[in-house]
Coordinates of N, CA and C in Angstrom, one line a residue:
X287 N -30.7 13.1 19.1 CA -31.4 11.8 18.9 C -31.3 11.4 17.6
X288 N -31.8 12.3 16.6 CA -31.7 11.9 15.3 C -30.4 11.6 14.7
X289 N -29.5 12.4 15.2 CA -28.0 12.3 14.8 C -27.5 10.8 15.1
X290 N -27.8 10.4 16.3 CA -27.5 9.1 16.9 C -28.1 8.0 15.8
X291 N -29.5 8.3 15.8 CA -30.3 7.4 15.0 C -29.7 7.0 13.4
X292 N -29.3 8.3 12.9 CA -28.8 8.3 11.5 C -27.3 7.4 11.7
X293 N -26.8 7.9 12.6 CA -25.5 7.0 12.8 C -25.4 5.5 12.7
X294 N -26.5 5.2 13.5 CA -26.7 3.9 13.7 C -27.4 3.2 12.5
X295 N -28.1 3.9 11.7 CA -28.6 3.4 10.4 C -27.5 3.4 9.5
X296 N -26.8 4.2 9.3 CA -25.6 4.3 8.4 C -24.7 3.1 8.8
X297 N -24.5 2.8 10.0 CA -23.5 1.6 10.3 C -24.2 0.4 10.0
X298 N -25.5 0.3 10.3 CA -26.0 -1.0 9.9 C -26.1 -1.3 8.3
X299 N -26.4 -0.1 7.5 CA -26.2 -0.2 6.1 C -24.9 -0.4 5.7
X300 N -23.7 -0.1 6.5 CA -22.4 -0.1 5.8 C -22.1 -1.5 6.1
X301 N -22.6 -2.1 7.2 CA -22.4 -3.5 7.3 C -23.0 -4.4 6.4
X302 N -24.2 -4.0 6.0 CA -24.9 -4.7 4.9 C -24.2 -4.8 3.6
X303 N -23.8 -3.6 3.1 CA -23.0 -3.4 1.9 C -21.7 -4.3 2.3
X304 N -21.1 -4.4 3.5 CA -19.7 -5.2 3.2 C -20.2 -6.6 3.3
X305 N -21.3 -7.0 3.7 CA -21.6 -8.5 3.7 C -21.9 -8.7 2.4
X306 N -22.8 -7.9 1.3 CA -23.3 -8.3 0.4 C -22.4 -8.1 -1.0
X307 N -21.5 -6.9 -0.9 CA -20.6 -6.6 -2.0 C -19.3 -6.6 -1.7
X308 N -18.6 -7.7 -1.5 CA -17.2 -7.9 -1.1 C -16.5 -7.3 -2.3
X309 N -15.0 -6.8 -1.8 CA -14.1 -6.5 -2.8 C -13.4 -7.3 -3.4
X310 N -13.5 -8.6 -2.9 CA -12.8 -9.7 -3.4 C -13.3 -11.0 -3.2
X311 N -13.5 -11.8 -4.1 CA -14.2 -13.3 -3.9 C -13.0 -14.2 -4.3
X312 N -12.7 -14.8 -3.1 CA -11.6 -15.8 -3.1 C -12.1 -17.2 -3.4
X313 N -11.5 -17.9 -4.6 CA -11.8 -19.1 -4.9 C -11.1 -20.1 -4.1
X314 N -11.4 -21.5 -4.1 CA -10.6 -22.4 -3.6 C -9.4 -22.7 -4.7
X315 N -8.0 -23.1 -4.2 CA -7.1 -23.3 -5.1 C -7.2 -24.6 -6.0
X316 N -6.8 -24.5 -7.2 CA -5.8 -23.9 -7.7 C -6.3 -22.5 -8.5
X317 N -7.6 -22.3 -8.5 CA -8.1 -21.0 -9.2 C -7.6 -19.9 -8.1
X318 N -7.7 -18.9 -8.5 CA -7.0 -17.5 -7.8 C -8.0 -16.3 -8.2
X319 N -7.9 -15.4 -7.5 CA -8.5 -13.9 -7.6 C -7.2 -13.0 -7.4
X320 N -7.3 -11.9 -7.9 CA -6.1 -10.7 -7.8 C -6.6 -9.6 -7.1
X321 N -6.0 -9.0 -6.3 CA -5.8 -7.5 -6.0 C -4.8 -6.8 -6.6
X322 N -4.9 -5.6 -7.1 CA -3.7 -5.0 -7.7 C -4.0 -3.6 -7.4
X323 N -2.9 -2.8 -7.2 CA -3.1 -1.4 -6.5 C -1.7 -0.6 -6.9
X324 N -2.0 0.6 -7.4 CA -0.9 1.6 -7.6 C -1.4 2.8 -6.7
X325 N -2.0 2.7 -5.7 CA -2.4 3.9 -4.7 C -1.3 4.2 -4.0
X326 N -0.8 5.6 -4.0 CA 0.2 5.9 -3.1 C -0.4 6.7 -1.7
X327 N 0.0 6.1 -0.6 CA -0.7 6.6 0.7 C -0.1 7.8 1.3
X328 N -0.8 8.9 1.7 CA -2.2 8.8 1.7 C -2.3 9.6 0.1
X329 N -1.7 10.3 -0.7 CA -2.0 10.7 -1.8 C -0.5 10.9 -2.6
X330 N -0.8 11.2 -4.0 CA 0.4 11.7 -4.7 C 0.7 10.6 -5.9
X331 N 1.7 10.8 -6.6 CA 1.8 10.1 -7.9 C 1.5 8.6 -7.7
X332 N 1.2 8.0 -8.7 CA 1.0 6.5 -8.5 C 2.3 5.7 -8.3
X333 N 2.0 4.5 -7.4 CA 3.0 3.9 -7.3 C 3.2 2.7 -8.5
X334 N 4.5 2.0 -8.5 CA 4.4 1.1 -9.3 C 3.4 -0.1 -8.9
X335 N 3.0 -0.8 -9.9 CA 1.8 -1.9 -9.6 C 2.4 -2.9 -8.5
X336 N 1.3 -3.2 -7.8 CA 1.6 -4.6 -7.1 C 0.5 -5.3 -7.1
X337 N 0.5 -6.5 -7.2 CA -0.4 -7.6 -7.5 C -0.3 -8.5 -6.1
X338 N -1.4 -9.0 -5.7 CA -1.6 -10.2 -4.7 C -2.5 -11.0 -5.2
X339 N -2.3 -12.3 -5.5 CA -2.9 -13.5 -6.1 C -3.2 -14.1 -4.7
X340 N -4.7 -14.7 -4.6 CA -5.1 -15.4 -3.3 C -5.7 -16.6 -3.9
X341 N -5.9 -17.5 -3.0 CA -6.5 -18.7 -3.0 C -6.7 -19.6 -1.6
X342 N -7.5 -20.5 -1.5 CA -7.4 -21.2 -0.1 C -7.5 -22.4 -0.2
X343 N -7.1 -23.5 0.6 CA -7.5 -24.8 0.7 C -8.2 -25.0 2.2
X344 N -8.4 -26.4 2.4 CA -8.7 -26.6 3.7 C -8.1 -26.2 4.9
X345 N -6.6 -26.0 4.8 CA -5.9 -25.8 5.6 C -4.9 -24.6 5.7
X346 N -5.1 -23.8 4.5 CA -4.1 -22.7 4.2 C -4.6 -21.4 3.6
X347 N -4.2 -20.4 3.8 CA -4.3 -19.3 2.9 C -3.1 -18.9 2.1
X348 N -3.3 -19.0 0.6 CA -2.1 -18.8 -0.2 C -2.1 -17.6 -1.0
X349 N -1.1 -16.8 -0.9 CA -0.8 -15.6 -1.4 C 0.5 -15.6 -2.5
X350 N 0.2 -14.9 -3.6 CA 1.5 -14.6 -4.5 C 1.5 -13.1 -4.7
X351 N 2.7 -12.5 -3.9 CA 2.7 -11.2 -4.0 C 3.9 -10.7 -5.2
X352 N 3.5 -10.1 -6.0 CA 4.2 -9.6 -7.0 C 4.5 -7.9 -7.1
X353 N 5.9 -7.3 -7.0 CA 6.2 -6.0 -6.9 C 6.7 -5.9 -8.5
X354 N 6.1 -5.1 -9.0 CA 6.4 -4.5 -10.4 C 7.2 -3.2 -10.4
X355 N 7.9 -3.0 -11.4 CA 8.5 -1.5 -11.5 C 9.8 -1.5 -10.1
X356 N 10.2 -2.4 -9.8 CA 11.1 -2.5 -8.6 C 12.5 -2.1 -9.2
X357 N 12.9 -1.0 -8.8 CA 14.6 -0.6 -9.0 C 15.5 -0.9 -7.7
X358 N 15.2 -1.1 -6.7 CA 16.0 -1.0 -5.5 C 16.4 -2.5 -4.9
X359 N 15.2 -3.2 -4.6 CA 15.4 -4.5 -3.9 C 16.0 -4.2 -2.8
X360 N 15.6 -3.4 -1.8 CA 16.5 -2.9 -0.9 C 15.8 -3.5 0.5
X361 N 17.0 -4.2 1.1 CA 16.6 -4.5 2.4 C 18.0 -4.7 3.2
X362 N 17.8 -5.1 4.6 CA 18.9 -5.0 5.6 C 19.4 -6.5 5.6
X363 N 20.5 -7.1 5.1 CA 20.8 -8.3 5.0 C 20.9 -8.9 6.6
X364 N 21.2 -8.0 7.6 CA 21.3 -8.5 8.9 C 20.0 -8.8 9.7
X365 N 18.9 -8.6 9.2 CA 17.7 -8.6 9.7 C 17.1 -10.2 9.5
X366 N 16.3 -10.9 10.5 CA 16.0 -12.0 10.8 C 14.5 -12.1 10.9
X367 N 13.9 -13.1 11.0 CA 12.4 -13.3 11.1 C 12.0 -12.4 12.3
X368 N 11.0 -11.6 12.0 CA 10.2 -10.7 13.1 C 11.1 -9.4 13.1
X369 N 12.1 -9.3 12.6 CA 12.9 -8.0 12.8 C 12.1 -6.7 12.0
X370 N 12.7 -5.8 12.2 CA 12.0 -4.4 11.7 C 12.1 -4.3 10.1
X371 N 11.9 -5.4 9.4 CA 11.9 -5.3 8.1 C 11.2 -4.4 7.4
X372 N 10.1 -3.8 7.8 CA 9.1 -2.6 7.5 C 9.9 -1.4 7.2
X373 N 11.1 -1.3 7.9 CA 11.9 0.0 7.8 C 12.3 0.0 6.2
X374 N 12.3 -1.2 5.3 CA 13.1 -1.1 4.2 C 11.9 -1.5 3.2
X375 N 12.1 -2.5 2.3 CA 11.0 -2.7 1.2 C 10.4 -3.9 1.5
X376 N 9.1 -4.1 1.8 CA 8.4 -5.1 2.0 C 7.0 -5.1 1.1
X377 N 6.3 -6.5 1.0 CA 4.9 -6.4 1.0 C 4.1 -6.9 2.0
X378 N 3.0 -6.7 2.3 CA 2.5 -6.8 3.4 C 0.8 -7.3 3.1
X379 N 0.3 -8.2 3.9 CA -1.0 -8.6 4.1 C -1.5 -8.2 5.6
X380 N -2.5 -7.6 5.9 CA -3.4 -7.5 7.2 C -4.6 -8.3 7.0
X381 N -4.9 -9.3 8.0 CA -5.8 -10.3 7.8 C -6.6 -10.5 9.2
X382 N -7.9 -10.4 8.9 CA -8.7 -10.5 10.2 C -9.9 -11.4 9.5
X383 N -10.1 -12.4 10.3 CA -11.3 -13.5 10.3 C -12.6 -12.8 10.8
X384 N -13.7 -12.3 10.1 CA -14.5 -11.6 10.3 C -14.9 -10.5 9.5
X385 N -16.1 -9.9 9.6 CA -16.5 -8.8 8.8 C -16.4 -7.4 9.3
X386 N -16.2 -7.3 10.7 CA -16.1 -6.1 11.6 C -14.8 -5.3 11.1
X387 N -14.8 -4.0 11.8 CA -13.5 -3.3 11.7 C -12.8 -3.9 12.8
X388 N -11.6 -4.4 12.4 CA -11.0 -5.4 13.6 C -9.9 -4.5 14.7
X389 N -10.2 -4.9 15.8 CA -9.2 -4.4 16.8 C -8.1 -5.1 17.0
X390 N -8.0 -6.5 16.5 CA -7.0 -7.5 16.5 C -7.0 -8.1 15.1
X391 N -5.8 -8.2 14.7 CA -5.6 -8.7 13.3 C -4.1 -9.2 13.0
X392 N -3.9 -9.9 12.0 CA -2.6 -10.4 11.8 C -2.0 -9.7 10.9
X393 N -0.8 -9.3 11.1 CA 0.3 -8.6 10.1 C 1.3 -9.7 9.6
X394 N 1.2 -9.6 8.4 CA 2.4 -10.5 7.5 C 3.2 -9.5 6.7
X395 N 4.3 -9.7 6.6 CA 5.2 -9.0 5.8 C 6.4 -9.9 5.2
X396 N 6.8 -9.6 3.9 CA 7.8 -10.2 3.3 C 8.5 -9.4 2.6
X397 N 10.1 -9.6 2.7 CA 11.2 -8.6 2.1 C 11.6 -9.1 1.0
X398 N 12.4 -8.6 0.2 CA 13.1 -9.1 -1.1 C 14.2 -10.2 -0.7
X399 N 14.5 -10.2 0.6 CA 15.6 -11.3 1.2 C 14.8 -12.5 1.6
X400 N 13.4 -12.7 1.3 CA 12.7 -13.9 1.7 C 12.6 -14.0 3.4
X401 N 12.6 -12.8 4.1 CA 12.4 -12.7 5.6 C 11.3 -12.3 5.8
X402 N 10.5 -12.7 6.8 CA 9.2 -12.5 7.0 C 9.0 -11.7 8.5
X403 N 7.8 -11.0 8.5 CA 7.2 -10.4 9.8 C 6.1 -11.2 10.1
X404 N 5.8 -11.6 11.4 CA 4.8 -12.5 11.6 C 3.9 -11.9 12.8
X405 N 3.0 -11.3 13.0 CA 2.5 -10.9 14.3 C 1.2 -10.5 14.3
X406 N 0.3 -10.7 15.5 CA -0.9 -10.2 15.6 C -0.8 -8.9 16.2
X407 N -1.6 -8.1 15.8 CA -1.7 -6.4 16.3 C -2.9 -6.5 17.2
X408 N -2.7 -5.8 18.2 CA -3.8 -5.5 19.2 C -3.6 -3.7 18.9
X409 N -5.1 -3.1 18.4 CA -5.1 -2.0 18.1 C -6.6 -1.5 18.4
X410 N -7.0 -1.6 19.8 CA -8.3 -1.3 20.1 C -9.0 0.1 19.8
X411 N -8.1 0.9 19.4 CA -8.7 2.2 18.8 C -9.2 2.2 17.4
X412 N -8.8 1.2 16.7 CA -8.9 0.8 15.2 C -8.1 1.5 14.6
X413 N -7.6 2.9 15.0 CA -6.9 3.5 14.1 C -5.4 4.2 14.7
X414 N -5.1 3.3 15.7 CA -3.9 3.8 16.2 C -3.7 5.1 16.9
X415 N -4.9 5.3 17.6 CA -5.0 6.7 18.2 C -3.7 7.1 19.3
X416 N -2.9 8.0 19.2 CA -2.0 8.4 19.9 C -2.5 8.2 21.6
X417 N -1.8 7.7 22.4 CA -2.1 7.4 23.8 C -3.0 6.3 24.0
X418 N -3.2 5.5 23.2 CA -4.1 4.3 23.3 C -3.3 3.1 23.1
X419 N -3.7 1.9 23.7 CA -2.7 0.7 23.7 C -2.6 0.2 21.9
X420 N -1.5 -0.3 21.7 CA -0.9 -0.9 20.6 C 0.3 -1.8 20.8
X421 N -0.2 -3.2 20.5 CA 0.7 -3.9 20.9 C 1.0 -5.2 19.9
X422 N 1.8 -6.0 20.0 CA 2.0 -7.2 19.0 C 2.2 -8.4 19.9
X423 N 1.8 -9.5 19.1 CA 2.2 -11.1 19.6 C 2.6 -11.4 18.6
X424 N 4.0 -11.8 18.5 CA 4.7 -12.3 17.6 C 4.4 -13.9 17.3
X425 N 4.5 -14.3 16.1 CA 4.4 -16.0 15.8 C 6.0 -16.2 15.9
X426 N 6.5 -16.9 16.8 CA 7.9 -17.0 17.0 C 8.4 -18.0 16.1
X427 N 7.7 -19.1 15.7 CA 8.2 -20.1 14.9 C 7.4 -20.4 13.7
X428 N 7.4 -19.4 12.8 CA 6.4 -19.5 11.8 C 6.7 -20.9 10.9
X429 N 7.8 -21.1 10.7 CA 8.1 -22.1 9.6 C 7.8 -23.6 10.5
X430 N 8.0 -23.7 11.7 CA 7.5 -24.7 12.4 C 5.8 -24.8 12.5
X431 N 5.3 -23.7 12.6 CA 4.0 -23.8 12.6 C 3.4 -24.0 11.4
X432 N 3.9 -24.0 10.3 CA 3.3 -24.5 8.9 C 3.2 -23.3 7.9
X433 N 3.9 -22.1 8.1 CA 4.0 -21.1 7.3 C 5.2 -21.6 6.2
X434 N 4.9 -21.0 5.0 CA 5.9 -21.4 3.7 C 6.3 -19.9 3.4
X435 N 7.5 -19.7 2.5 CA 7.5 -18.5 1.7 C 8.7 -19.0 0.8
X436 N 8.7 -18.2 -0.3 CA 9.6 -18.4 -1.4 C 9.6 -17.2 -2.4
X437 N 10.9 -16.6 -2.3 CA 10.9 -15.2 -2.9 C 11.8 -15.2 -3.9
X438 N 11.7 -14.7 -5.2 CA 12.3 -14.7 -6.4 C 12.6 -13.3 -6.7
X439 N 13.9 -12.9 -6.8 CA 14.0 -11.5 -7.5 C 14.4 -11.7 -9.2
X440 N 13.5 -10.9 -9.7 CA 13.9 -10.8 -11.3 C 14.3 -9.4 -11.7
X441 N 15.8 -9.3 -11.4 CA 16.1 -7.7 -11.6 C 16.0 -7.3 -13.1
X442 N 16.4 -8.2 -14.0 CA 16.2 -7.6 -15.4 C 14.8 -7.1 -15.7
X443 N 13.7 -7.5 -15.0 CA 12.5 -7.5 -15.4 C 12.0 -6.5 -14.3
X444 N 12.9 -6.1 -13.5 CA 12.3 -5.0 -12.3 C 11.2 -5.4 -11.5
X445 N 11.2 -6.7 -11.0 CA 10.2 -7.4 -10.3 C 10.8 -8.4 -9.2
X446 N 10.0 -8.3 -8.2 CA 10.1 -9.5 -7.2 C 8.9 -10.1 -6.9
X447 N 8.8 -11.5 -6.8 CA 7.8 -12.3 -6.4 C 7.8 -13.3 -5.2
X448 N 7.1 -13.0 -4.3 CA 7.0 -14.1 -3.0 C 5.7 -14.8 -2.9
X449 N 5.8 -16.1 -2.9 CA 4.8 -16.9 -2.6 C 4.6 -17.5 -1.2
X450 N 3.6 -17.2 -0.6 CA 3.6 -17.6 0.9 C 2.2 -18.4 1.2
X451 N 2.5 -19.1 2.3 CA 1.2 -19.9 2.8 C 1.2 -19.6 4.1
X452 N -0.1 -19.3 4.6 CA -0.2 -19.0 6.1 C -1.3 -19.9 6.4
X453 N -1.1 -20.8 7.5 CA -2.3 -21.9 8.1 C -3.5 -21.2 8.7
X454 N -4.5 -21.7 8.2 CA -5.9 -21.2 8.8 C -5.9 -21.5 10.1
X455 N -5.2 -22.3 10.8 CA -5.5 -22.8 12.3 C -5.0 -21.6 12.9
X456 N -4.1 -20.5 12.3 CA -3.9 -19.5 13.1 C -5.0 -18.6 13.5
X457 N -6.0 -18.8 12.7 CA -7.2 -17.8 12.8 C -8.3 -18.9 13.4
X458 N -8.1 -20.1 14.0 CA -9.0 -21.1 14.4 C -10.0 -21.3 13.4
X459 N -9.7 -21.6 12.2 CA -10.5 -21.6 11.0 C -10.0 -22.9 10.2
X460 N -11.0 -23.4 9.3 CA -10.6 -24.4 8.3 C -11.7 -24.5 7.3
X461 N -11.4 -24.5 6.1 CA -12.3 -24.6 5.1 C -13.2 -23.3 5.0
X462 N -12.6 -22.2 4.8 CA -13.5 -21.0 5.0 C -14.6 -20.6 4.1
X463 N -14.8 -21.5 3.2 CA -15.9 -21.1 2.3 C -17.2 -20.6 2.6
X464 N -17.5 -19.6 2.3 CA -18.8 -19.0 2.8 C -18.6 -17.8 3.6
X465 N -17.4 -17.5 4.2 CA -17.1 -16.8 5.3 C -16.4 -15.4 4.7
X466 N -16.8 -14.1 5.5 CA -16.2 -13.0 5.1 C -15.3 -12.6 6.0
X467 N -14.3 -12.0 5.5 CA -13.0 -11.5 6.2 C -12.7 -10.1 5.9
X468 N -11.8 -9.5 6.7 CA -11.4 -8.2 6.0 C -9.8 -8.3 6.0
X469 N -9.3 -7.6 5.0 CA -7.9 -7.6 4.6 C -7.5 -6.2 4.0
X470 N -6.1 -6.1 4.0 CA -5.7 -5.1 3.2 C -4.2 -5.4 2.8
X471 N -3.8 -4.7 2.0 CA -2.4 -5.1 1.2 C -1.6 -3.9 0.9
X472 N -0.4 -4.1 1.3 CA 0.6 -2.8 1.1 C 1.8 -3.3 0.6
X473 N 2.6 -2.1 0.2 CA 4.0 -2.3 -0.3 C 4.6 -0.9 0.2
X474 N 5.9 -1.0 0.5 CA 6.9 0.0 1.0 C 7.9 0.1 -0.2
X475 N 8.1 1.3 -0.5 CA 9.3 1.2 -1.7 C 10.4 2.4 -1.1
X476 N 11.6 1.9 -1.1 CA 12.5 2.9 -0.5 C 14.2 2.4 -1.2
X477 N 14.9 3.1 -1.3 CA 16.3 2.8 -1.8 C 17.3 3.6 -0.8
X478 N 18.5 3.2 -1.1 CA 19.6 3.7 -0.5 C 19.9 5.3 -0.4
X479 N 19.4 5.8 -1.6 CA 19.4 7.0 -1.5 C 18.2 8.0 -1.0
X480 N 17.3 7.3 -0.8 CA 15.9 8.1 -0.1 C 15.6 7.3 1.3
X481 N 16.3 6.2 1.8 CA 16.1 5.8 3.1 C 16.5 6.9 4.2
X482 N 15.5 7.0 5.1 CA 14.5 6.2 5.6 C 12.9 6.5 5.1
X483 N 13.1 7.5 3.9 CA 11.9 8.1 3.5 C 11.2 7.2 2.5
X484 N 10.0 6.5 3.0 CA 9.5 5.7 2.0 C 8.3 6.0 1.2
X485 N 8.0 5.4 0.1 CA 6.9 5.6 -0.7 C 5.9 4.5 -0.2
X486 N 4.7 4.8 0.2 CA 3.8 4.0 0.9 C 2.6 3.5 0.0
X487 N 2.5 2.4 -0.4 CA 1.3 2.0 -1.5 C 0.5 1.0 -0.8
X488 N -0.9 0.9 -1.2 CA -1.9 0.3 -0.6 C -2.9 -0.2 -1.6
X489 N -3.7 -1.1 -1.2 CA -4.9 -1.7 -1.9 C -6.1 -0.9 -1.5
X490 N -6.3 -0.7 -0.4 CA -7.3 0.2 0.3 C -6.9 1.5 1.1
X491 N -6.9 2.5 0.5 CA -6.3 3.8 0.9 C -6.8 4.0 2.4
X492 N -6.0 4.4 3.4 CA -6.5 4.8 4.7 C -6.7 6.0 4.9
X493 N -6.0 6.9 4.0 CA -6.3 8.1 3.8 C -5.3 9.2 4.6
X494 N -4.5 8.3 5.4 CA -3.6 9.2 6.2 C -2.1 8.2 6.0
X495 N -1.0 8.6 6.4 CA 0.3 7.7 6.3 C 0.3 6.8 7.4
X496 N -0.6 5.7 7.5 CA -0.5 4.5 8.5 C -1.4 3.6 7.8
X497 N -0.7 2.3 8.0 CA -1.4 1.2 7.6 C -2.4 0.5 8.7
X498 N -2.4 1.1 9.8 CA -3.2 0.4 10.9 C -4.4 1.2 11.3
X499 N -5.3 1.3 10.1 CA -6.7 2.0 10.1 C -7.5 1.0 9.7
X500 N -8.1 0.5 10.5 CA -9.0 -1.0 10.2 C -10.3 -0.7 9.5
X501 N -11.0 0.4 9.6 CA -12.1 0.6 8.9 C -12.0 0.7 7.4
X502 N -10.6 1.0 7.0 CA -10.1 1.0 5.6 C -10.0 -0.3 5.0
X503 N -10.0 -1.4 5.7 CA -9.8 -2.8 5.4 C -10.8 -3.2 4.2
X504 N -10.3 -3.7 3.3 CA -11.2 -4.4 2.2 C -12.1 -5.8 2.7
X505 N -13.1 -5.9 2.1 CA -13.9 -7.0 2.3 C -13.6 -8.2 1.5
X506 N -13.4 -9.5 2.0 CA -12.9 -10.5 1.3 C -13.8 -11.7 1.6
X507 N -14.6 -12.2 0.7 CA -15.4 -13.4 0.8 C -14.8 -14.6 0.3
X508 N -14.9 -15.6 0.8 CA -14.4 -17.2 0.4 C -15.6 -17.9 -0.3
X509 N -15.2 -18.2 -1.4 CA -16.5 -18.8 -2.3 C -16.0 -20.1 -2.7

C-alpha cells in the first residue's frame, strides 16, 4: 500500500511540476521563443544543432524549424503529402493540447523538399508497446485546411529552414494564452551512403530509439 501511495504522490508532484515549471513559455507573435537541441536519441555523439522558434496568434501555431550542420539535404523526390517522408531527413513537432502524457497527439513533419506529413496519432499505451494499438488519422488536405509551409535550402551555409503554420482549430482551440500543452521536437539525419540508418535527434530524449514516448514530451505554456 505504501508503494502505491508513494507512486500516487509522485505522480501528483510531477503534475504540479509540469504545471508550474514549463520547459518553454511561448509568446504571442511576433515575439518568439526557441527550443534548441543536439541530443542524439537514445545516446551517442551530439547531433548538429536544430532550432525550433515558436509563437502563436488567435488562430495559428507558428514554427520556424532550422536544421544546422546539414550535409545531405536528403529526401525522396517521389514522395508527396503524408508519404513516408520520415524514412529520410525531416524535422518534426509532436503536439498535444493539455498537460497530461498524451494517448492521442498530432505529428507534423517537413522535409527539405517542402513536403509535409500531417497526422493524429493514436497511441493508448503512450510508449508504443508492442501488441497494443497504434494508429494514424491523416489530415488529407492540409493546405485547404489552413496549413502553410515554406522551406528554403541554404547549401553553402549547410542549413535548411522551414516556416510552418498549423491552425489552432485542429486542436479545438483559439487564443491559447494561459494554457499548457505537451510537445516534442525531432530531427532525422541520413544520407545516400548511410540510408536507411538514421541519426535520431530530439529536444526531450525518450531514452530509447522511438519518438512515440509521450511521458518524455516537454511542457509548453502559452503566455
